[in-house]
Amino acid sequence: MVLGCRERVEQQGYTRLFGHGMDPVEELPKQQGDFLDETGQEPGPDSDVEALALPEASGERQHQCPALLWETLAKEFLEYEQASPYLIPEEQQRRLLGFLPLFVKAWEESGGIVSFPNVQFLASEVSKLLTKEIKKKLNGKPAEDARLAVARLLQLKGEEEDGCVLLRSVYLLSQIDSGTLWNIIKSGLPVALMQCLYLFFTFPLGKASDGETREEDEQVQEMFVQTMLNLYREEQGLEELLSAAELQSLIIAMASLWDQCNLSWKAPTGRVLRTISKAQTKTAVMYLQAADCIKIAIQNLFKLADTLPASDMCEAVSIILCFVKDSYPISSALLLEFENNDGYQLLVKILLRWEGSPHSEGDHHVEEVLDILTCLTVCGKTELKVSGNVTHPQLPHFDFEQTQSSGMTVKNLQAFQVLQSIFQKTSDLHLCRRILLAIKTMWAWDTMNFFLLEWTLQPISQFTDIIPLKPHLVQIQFFQLVESVVLELSYIPHEILKKVECLIKENLVPFCTIAALRCLHSITKRDLLFTDIFRDSGLLGQLLTQLRKQAKILRKTAGTQAPCLEQGTEQELTCVMLKMVAALVLGSVRNAVVIKDYGMVPYIKIFLDDECYRSDTLCILEQLSVINTEEYMSIIIGALCSSTQGELYLKLDLLKSLLRNLENPKCHSAFRTCSGFNGLLSLLSDMEGALQDPPSGAWAATGHSPILELVLYTLQGIAAALHLDPINSDFFQRNGLFEKLAEDLGSLGCFWTQEGQQVPVQLEKGRTFAEFLNAALYSSEPFPAWLKICIQILSFLDHMIKGTLHLASFLPEIKPAAEEPPWDVQKRPQDQQEGHCTSFKQLENKLAASDYRAWADPEDRLEGGNCAIIHPGAVCVMVRLLPKLYKEEHPEGN
């Protein structure tokens, strides 16, 4: 086995660790040549033990060949094994201790790969010697003196370091295999090490003979602890330990002296006890039960609970809980002992003290306590029996009878009640969030756990009443938990949802109300059934009442109040209410009628002016058009006509909404009767000079891309109203609106300057319109900006003639209002021009990839001798040919 970095001794530190800083050669009375006799043979068994130390040259050679080193060590140890029965104990010990440093070196040279035939006998000898030395230091001494003596035995530096060599050797041997480990266990070492650990933990360091306090070397401590872990993981090691009372003593001392113990040994003691806990056997449970370990530990911890910091208490009680949890698969005896001695009350007392205490250290201990407590909820022999009291209506695919248990159902309500009680009594962010996570974990173990808990203890229903008192992050997590009941369990918890609606109505904490509304909004999108449930429960009417009040406030205070934090919260709440109403009205004619009957249309219109409300407001109005198309058209056209020049993005949003509605042929008549054509043409009239190069006046700050986008959506609206509607086509032509359209487009400023002249552009060759468009947009030819804009507008008209301008395949992607992100991410960025420019570039890609045909004969080209000249006046004439072209394409007016 390869040693970890903490255990591995570096080559240059070898002499310091095991040779008192002296050179091995200088320690020996013999010279290097004395290792071989005159014939070159190895010395006999009577050679001095010190000859086992390797000369420097020999060590250098063996560093290069570990196999040779192991072979040499095997021969020398065989000699020791043969001679040991005839040696006095002192001589045996001296020879063995002289051999061990070389064994350690061989281990390191070979990277932990042992090639030693007598390793089990070596393990037995070394562990017996270490056990003997420990007992020698312990026997007949008071506890504090014994503790100091053992510490000196095992310390790395000082006059006595044989114990450290023994410990290191046992540590390495305990990693080889189970047979070697079993030989170590039979030596009695598990009990001896536990005696040492008890002293190290219980008694803080005493004074050395020189009056200075000596700290244990971390490396020695780690070797000591790791050796114990290796021994106690084995069932034989644990059984050996149970033959004495040291384990009982340590557990009781841990619970009673946690505030007075040696701080440097707290964590190591916890590691050892947790390892013992995981390795529990039936014999171990009987041992702990007979010694009343759990009972006495709980009583002692109760005495410390009021004075010891909560983090320390959690660390101590988590060790006791480990024994309770790990023993349960074997026997329920320790769990019963824990319950019968008020163990749950102790947990409540400790965890409630956590609130307000520093959380930087010990967080993982409270998490461990909560995790173990969560595991204890499924410890029990009898399944809980509850009657299925499912309230209808439910989602169509929900069937409680088919809900099968996985075997991980809650059986221990006492353990769960601890979690429930703590959540109800504390406002600590960390505790509350961990408990909600624990509940979600139980639901993940078994779907039935939600029903078992909610139909017996009503935790979620009770939590709803107090959730406004919790921190904001806890509120968000709680409503996500409620949401998961519907989204993941496919169950509608009617009682819980009613309480959530009461929270929204009371609106005691706006942030909590916002989180509750977002939860219900997410649930509503799951199934149309919720549009009926939340209407019948009165939630829709309640939201409309609140929106009416807010609309009146907006109308009175428009532009008069500076924004503040409170107003920001109110704005977010209003936005979420609008989003919820939009979700409730989507696909529900009955809910649209409710909004109309409430007289809400005039108030809903008010929210159009604020960009953060606009998306959901338009969604609501679009759904209202299902029952009254004329009213919707009147609102949209009126808002377009009344919008100012600077409200470009309002116009764009209104036009996009209009386009979505004009996909329905029934809306075409309403569009005409509500002066829709005149309204859209007036938008073009108001943009006079907006696309001249360079732009001037108020349009200079806007840029060409958003203006050209506005032109596109305006033409799309007109095209959608004309498409497949003979009456609209006749109306548009009979009233001279084609000419008006050509005039308005011509006034945009890209077709001529104020003086009526543009600089002619000379092109190298004739080309089709499609080629001309691609060249203008993507080639390196020097097309001026005004010409590029002209060509794009002409391409819009081309698609309008073909009847494809308004189709979804031509449009850039438009998100439905109900799917738009929350209000706080909807606001347009400061670089609005850049964002719209990017969007319009996507549109240009669609134009370039389209299958254009020439306006006249596809073979015709714009030619003028060797080069073609495109004059602005000619382009304007082509615009004025629109009525004729439209008539040619649609001879029947369709």
PDB file of C-alpha atoms in Angstrom, residues 582-790:
ATOM      1  CA  ALA A 582     -52.618  36.441 -17.856  1.00  0.00           C
ATOM      2  CA  ALA A 583     -52.033  32.768 -17.031  1.00  0.00           C
ATOM      3  CA  LEU A 584     -55.584  32.383 -15.684  1.00  0.00           C
ATOM      4  CA  VAL A 585     -57.178  33.963 -18.753  1.00  0.00           C
ATOM      5  CA  LEU A 586     -55.017  32.093 -21.286  1.00  0.00           C
ATOM      6  CA  GLY A 587     -57.233  29.508 -22.944  1.00  0.00           C
ATOM      7  CA  SER A 588     -60.178  30.201 -20.604  1.00  0.00           C
ATOM      8  CA  VAL A 589     -63.091  32.087 -22.157  1.00  0.00           C
ATOM      9  CA  ARG A 590     -64.954  31.995 -18.843  1.00  0.00           C
ATOM     10  CA  ASN A 591     -62.142  33.871 -17.118  1.00  0.00           C
ATOM     11  CA  ALA A 592     -62.028  36.405 -19.967  1.00  0.00           C
ATOM     12  CA  VAL A 593     -65.737  37.007 -19.388  1.00  0.00           C
ATOM     13  CA  VAL A 594     -65.073  37.509 -15.666  1.00  0.00           C
ATOM     14  CA  ILE A 595     -62.523  40.228 -16.476  1.00  0.00           C
ATOM     15  CA  LYS A 596     -64.981  41.901 -18.822  1.00  0.00           C
ATOM     16  CA  ASP A 597     -67.831  41.673 -16.311  1.00  0.00           C
ATOM     17  CA  TYR A 598     -65.620  43.212 -13.641  1.00  0.00           C
ATOM     18  CA  GLY A 599     -65.229  46.251 -15.905  1.00  0.00           C
ATOM     19  CA  MET A 600     -61.486  45.805 -15.888  1.00  0.00           C
ATOM     20  CA  VAL A 601     -60.700  46.643 -19.523  1.00  0.00           C
ATOM     21  CA  PRO A 602     -60.196  50.416 -18.972  1.00  0.00           C
ATOM     22  CA  TYR A 603     -57.923  49.672 -16.019  1.00  0.00           C
ATOM     23  CA  ILE A 604     -55.920  46.989 -17.805  1.00  0.00           C
ATOM     24  CA  LYS A 605     -55.145  49.516 -20.561  1.00  0.00           C
ATOM     25  CA  ILE A 606     -53.357  51.739 -18.057  1.00  0.00           C
ATOM     26  CA  PHE A 607     -50.621  49.155 -17.579  1.00  0.00           C
ATOM     27  CA  LEU A 608     -49.608  49.362 -21.258  1.00  0.00           C
ATOM     28  CA  ASP A 609     -47.536  52.489 -20.676  1.00  0.00           C
ATOM     29  CA  ASP A 610     -45.074  50.772 -18.313  1.00  0.00           C
ATOM     30  CA  GLU A 611     -42.704  48.431 -20.073  1.00  0.00           C
ATOM     31  CA  CYS A 612     -42.408  46.001 -17.153  1.00  0.00           C
ATOM     32  CA  TYR A 613     -46.185  45.404 -17.251  1.00  0.00           C
ATOM     33  CA  ARG A 614     -46.689  45.510 -21.009  1.00  0.00           C
ATOM     34  CA  SER A 615     -46.059  41.914 -22.019  1.00  0.00           C
ATOM     35  CA  ASP A 616     -48.633  40.413 -19.656  1.00  0.00           C
ATOM     36  CA  THR A 617     -51.086  43.270 -20.243  1.00  0.00           C
ATOM     37  CA  LEU A 618     -51.014  42.561 -23.977  1.00  0.00           C
ATOM     38  CA  CYS A 619     -51.511  38.869 -23.265  1.00  0.00           C
ATOM     39  CA  ILE A 620     -54.647  39.677 -21.251  1.00  0.00           C
ATOM     40  CA  LEU A 621     -55.987  42.005 -23.965  1.00  0.00           C
ATOM     41  CA  GLU A 622     -55.330  39.418 -26.660  1.00  0.00           C
ATOM     42  CA  GLN A 623     -57.387  36.876 -24.740  1.00  0.00           C
ATOM     43  CA  LEU A 624     -60.158  39.435 -24.351  1.00  0.00           C
ATOM     44  CA  SER A 625     -60.279  39.784 -28.140  1.00  0.00           C
ATOM     45  CA  VAL A 626     -61.771  36.292 -28.219  1.00  0.00           C
ATOM     46  CA  ILE A 627     -65.020  37.689 -26.795  1.00  0.00           C
ATOM     47  CA  ASN A 628     -64.807  41.249 -28.185  1.00  0.00           C
ATOM     48  CA  THR A 629     -62.455  41.719 -31.126  1.00  0.00           C
ATOM     49  CA  GLU A 630     -63.534  45.314 -31.827  1.00  0.00           C
ATOM     50  CA  GLU A 631     -62.691  46.403 -28.312  1.00  0.00           C
ATOM     51  CA  TYR A 632     -59.214  44.910 -28.563  1.00  0.00           C
ATOM     52  CA  MET A 633     -58.588  46.540 -31.953  1.00  0.00           C
ATOM     53  CA  SER A 634     -59.825  49.868 -30.690  1.00  0.00           C
ATOM     54  CA  ILE A 635     -57.430  49.717 -27.728  1.00  0.00           C
ATOM     55  CA  ILE A 636     -54.377  48.731 -29.794  1.00  0.00           C
ATOM     56  CA  ILE A 637     -54.992  51.155 -32.675  1.00  0.00           C
ATOM     57  CA  GLY A 638     -55.766  53.941 -30.226  1.00  0.00           C
ATOM     58  CA  ALA A 639     -52.569  53.287 -28.286  1.00  0.00           C
ATOM     59  CA  LEU A 640     -50.555  53.255 -31.511  1.00  0.00           C
ATOM     60  CA  CYS A 641     -51.978  56.557 -32.670  1.00  0.00           C
ATOM     61  CA  SER A 642     -51.566  58.265 -29.296  1.00  0.00           C
ATOM     62  CA  SER A 643     -47.991  57.084 -28.754  1.00  0.00           C
ATOM     63  CA  THR A 644     -45.272  59.697 -29.057  1.00  0.00           C
ATOM     64  CA  GLN A 645     -42.246  59.643 -31.322  1.00  0.00           C
ATOM     65  CA  GLY A 646     -39.996  58.532 -28.456  1.00  0.00           C
ATOM     66  CA  GLU A 647     -42.171  55.554 -27.551  1.00  0.00           C
ATOM     67  CA  LEU A 648     -40.743  53.424 -30.328  1.00  0.00           C
ATOM     68  CA  TYR A 649     -40.635  50.225 -28.299  1.00  0.00           C
ATOM     69  CA  LEU A 650     -44.227  50.679 -27.195  1.00  0.00           C
ATOM     70  CA  LYS A 651     -45.186  50.823 -30.874  1.00  0.00           C
ATOM     71  CA  LEU A 652     -43.167  47.713 -31.633  1.00  0.00           C
ATOM     72  CA  ASP A 653     -44.783  45.748 -28.804  1.00  0.00           C
ATOM     73  CA  LEU A 654     -48.268  46.866 -29.856  1.00  0.00           C
ATOM     74  CA  LEU A 655     -47.599  45.919 -33.484  1.00  0.00           C
ATOM     75  CA  LYS A 656     -46.317  42.478 -32.485  1.00  0.00           C
ATOM     76  CA  SER A 657     -49.469  41.913 -30.449  1.00  0.00           C
ATOM     77  CA  LEU A 658     -51.573  43.104 -33.381  1.00  0.00           C
ATOM     78  CA  LEU A 659     -49.833  40.661 -35.701  1.00  0.00           C
ATOM     79  CA  ARG A 660     -50.541  37.760 -33.359  1.00  0.00           C
ATOM     80  CA  ASN A 661     -54.223  38.641 -33.394  1.00  0.00           C
ATOM     81  CA  LEU A 662     -54.436  39.214 -37.147  1.00  0.00           C
ATOM     82  CA  GLU A 663     -53.487  35.583 -37.664  1.00  0.00           C
ATOM     83  CA  ASN A 664     -57.192  35.015 -36.999  1.00  0.00           C
ATOM     84  CA  PRO A 665     -59.196  35.999 -40.138  1.00  0.00           C
ATOM     85  CA  LYS A 666     -62.118  37.050 -37.908  1.00  0.00           C
ATOM     86  CA  CYS A 667     -60.049  40.006 -36.738  1.00  0.00           C
ATOM     87  CA  HIS A 668     -59.626  41.471 -40.234  1.00  0.00           C
ATOM     88  CA  SER A 669     -63.039  43.127 -40.293  1.00  0.00           C
ATOM     89  CA  ALA A 670     -62.564  44.583 -36.814  1.00  0.00           C
ATOM     90  CA  PHE A 671     -59.214  45.972 -37.873  1.00  0.00           C
ATOM     91  CA  ARG A 672     -60.811  47.803 -40.798  1.00  0.00           C
ATOM     92  CA  THR A 673     -63.793  49.142 -38.860  1.00  0.00           C
ATOM     93  CA  CYS A 674     -61.490  50.429 -36.106  1.00  0.00           C
ATOM     94  CA  SER A 675     -59.482  52.478 -38.660  1.00  0.00           C
ATOM     95  CA  GLY A 676     -56.584  50.119 -38.460  1.00  0.00           C
ATOM     96  CA  PHE A 677     -55.222  50.960 -41.926  1.00  0.00           C
ATOM     97  CA  ASN A 678     -55.240  54.676 -41.278  1.00  0.00           C
ATOM     98  CA  GLY A 679     -53.679  54.101 -37.873  1.00  0.00           C
ATOM     99  CA  LEU A 680     -50.745  52.119 -39.271  1.00  0.00           C
ATOM    100  CA  LEU A 681     -50.223  54.531 -42.151  1.00  0.00           C
ATOM    101  CA  SER A 682     -50.142  57.374 -39.646  1.00  0.00           C
ATOM    102  CA  LEU A 683     -47.181  55.640 -37.989  1.00  0.00           C
ATOM    103  CA  LEU A 684     -45.299  55.860 -41.278  1.00  0.00           C
ATOM    104  CA  SER A 685     -46.324  59.482 -41.723  1.00  0.00           C
ATOM    105  CA  ASP A 686     -44.948  60.338 -38.292  1.00  0.00           C
ATOM    106  CA  MET A 687     -41.553  58.910 -39.313  1.00  0.00           C
ATOM    107  CA  GLU A 688     -40.934  61.500 -42.008  1.00  0.00           C
ATOM    108  CA  GLY A 689     -37.178  61.886 -42.523  1.00  0.00           C
ATOM    109  CA  ALA A 690     -36.401  59.155 -39.961  1.00  0.00           C
ATOM    110  CA  LEU A 691     -34.261  57.115 -42.391  1.00  0.00           C
ATOM    111  CA  GLN A 692     -32.311  59.837 -44.119  1.00  0.00           C
ATOM    112  CA  ASP A 693     -28.544  59.526 -44.025  1.00  0.00           C
ATOM    113  CA  PRO A 694     -27.318  60.827 -41.680  1.00  0.00           C
ATOM    114  CA  PRO A 695     -30.425  60.918 -39.424  1.00  0.00           C
ATOM    115  CA  SER A 696     -31.351  64.258 -37.945  1.00  0.00           C
ATOM    116  CA  GLY A 697     -33.446  65.690 -35.155  1.00  0.00           C
ATOM    117  CA  ALA A 698     -35.039  63.349 -32.634  1.00  0.00           C
ATOM    118  CA  TRP A 699     -34.376  60.338 -34.858  1.00  0.00           C
ATOM    119  CA  ALA A 700     -30.581  60.780 -34.666  1.00  0.00           C
ATOM    120  CA  ALA A 701     -30.446  59.151 -31.229  1.00  0.00           C
ATOM    121  CA  THR A 702     -32.581  56.195 -32.308  1.00  0.00           C
ATOM    122  CA  GLY A 703     -30.550  54.735 -35.124  1.00  0.00           C
ATOM    123  CA  HIS A 704     -31.691  53.102 -38.341  1.00  0.00           C
ATOM    124  CA  SER A 705     -32.164  49.510 -37.157  1.00  0.00           C
ATOM    125  CA  PRO A 706     -35.108  49.993 -34.746  1.00  0.00           C
ATOM    126  CA  ILE A 707     -36.760  52.433 -37.171  1.00  0.00           C
ATOM    127  CA  LEU A 708     -36.472  49.944 -40.021  1.00  0.00           C
ATOM    128  CA  GLU A 709     -37.877  47.284 -37.684  1.00  0.00           C
ATOM    129  CA  LEU A 710     -40.849  49.544 -36.991  1.00  0.00           C
ATOM    130  CA  VAL A 711     -41.378  49.956 -40.742  1.00  0.00           C
ATOM    131  CA  LEU A 712     -41.290  46.186 -41.166  1.00  0.00           C
ATOM    132  CA  TYR A 713     -43.852  45.461 -38.436  1.00  0.00           C
ATOM    133  CA  THR A 714     -46.115  48.213 -39.753  1.00  0.00           C
ATOM    134  CA  LEU A 715     -46.057  46.708 -43.257  1.00  0.00           C
ATOM    135  CA  GLN A 716     -46.602  43.259 -41.771  1.00  0.00           C
ATOM    136  CA  GLY A 717     -49.692  44.513 -39.982  1.00  0.00           C
ATOM    137  CA  ILE A 718     -51.096  45.960 -43.214  1.00  0.00           C
ATOM    138  CA  ALA A 719     -50.230  42.772 -45.136  1.00  0.00           C
ATOM    139  CA  ALA A 720     -51.874  40.567 -42.516  1.00  0.00           C
ATOM    140  CA  ALA A 721     -55.093  42.601 -42.691  1.00  0.00           C
ATOM    141  CA  LEU A 722     -55.117  42.450 -46.512  1.00  0.00           C
ATOM    142  CA  HIS A 723     -54.274  38.793 -46.887  1.00  0.00           C
ATOM    143  CA  LEU A 724     -57.222  36.661 -48.071  1.00  0.00           C
ATOM    144  CA  ASP A 725     -59.726  39.406 -47.227  1.00  0.00           C
ATOM    145  CA  PRO A 726     -61.384  40.784 -50.385  1.00  0.00           C
ATOM    146  CA  ILE A 727     -63.231  43.495 -48.476  1.00  0.00           C
ATOM    147  CA  ASN A 728     -60.052  44.865 -46.918  1.00  0.00           C
ATOM    148  CA  SER A 729     -58.249  44.708 -50.259  1.00  0.00           C
ATOM    149  CA  ASP A 730     -61.025  46.601 -51.982  1.00  0.00           C
ATOM    150  CA  PHE A 731     -61.196  49.140 -49.157  1.00  0.00           C
ATOM    151  CA  PHE A 732     -57.448  49.745 -49.264  1.00  0.00           C
ATOM    152  CA  GLN A 733     -57.391  50.202 -53.031  1.00  0.00           C
ATOM    153  CA  ARG A 734     -60.633  52.187 -53.335  1.00  0.00           C
ATOM    154  CA  ASN A 735     -59.513  54.721 -50.765  1.00  0.00           C
ATOM    155  CA  GLY A 736     -56.152  55.312 -52.438  1.00  0.00           C
ATOM    156  CA  LEU A 737     -54.215  53.849 -49.562  1.00  0.00           C
ATOM    157  CA  PHE A 738     -51.648  52.212 -51.815  1.00  0.00           C
ATOM    158  CA  GLU A 739     -50.693  55.657 -53.056  1.00  0.00           C
ATOM    159  CA  LYS A 740     -50.709  56.909 -49.478  1.00  0.00           C
ATOM    160  CA  LEU A 741     -48.415  54.042 -48.519  1.00  0.00           C
ATOM    161  CA  ALA A 742     -46.007  54.875 -51.338  1.00  0.00           C
ATOM    162  CA  GLU A 743     -46.039  58.520 -50.315  1.00  0.00           C
ATOM    163  CA  ASP A 744     -45.390  57.724 -46.681  1.00  0.00           C
ATOM    164  CA  LEU A 745     -42.555  55.334 -47.522  1.00  0.00           C
ATOM    165  CA  GLY A 746     -41.053  57.903 -49.823  1.00  0.00           C
ATOM    166  CA  SER A 747     -41.075  60.469 -47.032  1.00  0.00           C
ATOM    167  CA  LEU A 748     -38.878  58.301 -44.783  1.00  0.00           C
ATOM    168  CA  GLY A 749     -35.827  60.114 -46.166  1.00  0.00           C
ATOM    169  CA  CYS A 750     -33.889  57.230 -47.661  1.00  0.00           C
ATOM    170  CA  PHE A 751     -35.267  57.719 -51.178  1.00  0.00           C
ATOM    171  CA  TRP A 752     -34.237  61.338 -51.588  1.00  0.00           C
ATOM    172  CA  THR A 753     -32.690  64.195 -49.680  1.00  0.00           C
ATOM    173  CA  GLN A 754     -34.458  67.339 -48.633  1.00  0.00           C
ATOM    174  CA  GLU A 755     -33.287  68.917 -51.884  1.00  0.00           C
ATOM    175  CA  GLY A 756     -34.781  66.023 -53.829  1.00  0.00           C
ATOM    176  CA  GLN A 757     -31.468  64.679 -55.051  1.00  0.00           C
ATOM    177  CA  GLN A 758     -29.329  61.739 -54.024  1.00  0.00           C
ATOM    178  CA  VAL A 759     -25.888  60.975 -55.332  1.00  0.00           C
ATOM    179  CA  PRO A 760     -26.283  58.334 -58.099  1.00  0.00           C
ATOM    180  CA  VAL A 761     -24.518  55.027 -57.513  1.00  0.00           C
ATOM    181  CA  GLN A 762     -22.718  53.318 -60.366  1.00  0.00           C
ATOM    182  CA  LEU A 763     -22.731  49.513 -60.319  1.00  0.00           C
ATOM    183  CA  GLU A 764     -20.484  47.260 -62.374  1.00  0.00           C
ATOM    184  CA  LYS A 765     -23.116  44.884 -63.752  1.00  0.00           C
ATOM    185  CA  GLY A 766     -26.795  44.203 -63.971  1.00  0.00           C
ATOM    186  CA  ARG A 767     -28.394  41.651 -61.671  1.00  0.00           C
ATOM    187  CA  THR A 768     -31.714  40.291 -60.491  1.00  0.00           C
ATOM    188  CA  PHE A 769     -33.409  41.842 -57.521  1.00  0.00           C
ATOM    189  CA  ALA A 770     -32.413  38.910 -55.312  1.00  0.00           C
ATOM    190  CA  GLU A 771     -28.778  39.268 -56.364  1.00  0.00           C
ATOM    191  CA  PHE A 772     -28.987  42.996 -55.859  1.00  0.00           C
ATOM    192  CA  LEU A 773     -30.377  42.532 -52.330  1.00  0.00           C
ATOM    193  CA  ASN A 774     -27.683  40.040 -51.382  1.00  0.00           C
ATOM    194  CA  ALA A 775     -24.977  42.288 -52.805  1.00  0.00           C
ATOM    195  CA  ALA A 776     -26.323  45.317 -50.946  1.00  0.00           C
ATOM    196  CA  LEU A 777     -26.435  43.513 -47.603  1.00  0.00           C
ATOM    197  CA  TYR A 778     -23.453  41.186 -47.677  1.00  0.00           C
ATOM    198  CA  SER A 779     -20.946  42.049 -50.395  1.00  0.00           C
ATOM    199  CA  SER A 780     -17.970  44.349 -50.053  1.00  0.00           C
ATOM    200  CA  GLU A 781     -19.264  46.665 -52.753  1.00  0.00           C
ATOM    201  CA  PRO A 782     -19.542  50.299 -51.596  1.00  0.00           C
ATOM    202  CA  PHE A 783     -23.313  50.538 -51.138  1.00  0.00           C
ATOM    203  CA  PRO A 784     -24.309  53.690 -49.237  1.00  0.00           C
ATOM    204  CA  ALA A 785     -26.533  53.321 -46.178  1.00  0.00           C
ATOM    205  CA  TRP A 786     -29.549  54.961 -47.842  1.00  0.00           C
ATOM    206  CA  LEU A 787     -29.420  52.489 -50.729  1.00  0.00           C
ATOM    207  CA  LYS A 788     -29.240  49.464 -48.422  1.00  0.00           C
ATOM    208  CA  ILE A 789     -32.311  50.723 -46.566  1.00  0.00           C
ATOM    209  CA  CYS A 790     -34.181  51.314 -49.842  1.00  0.00           C
TER     210      CYS A 790
END
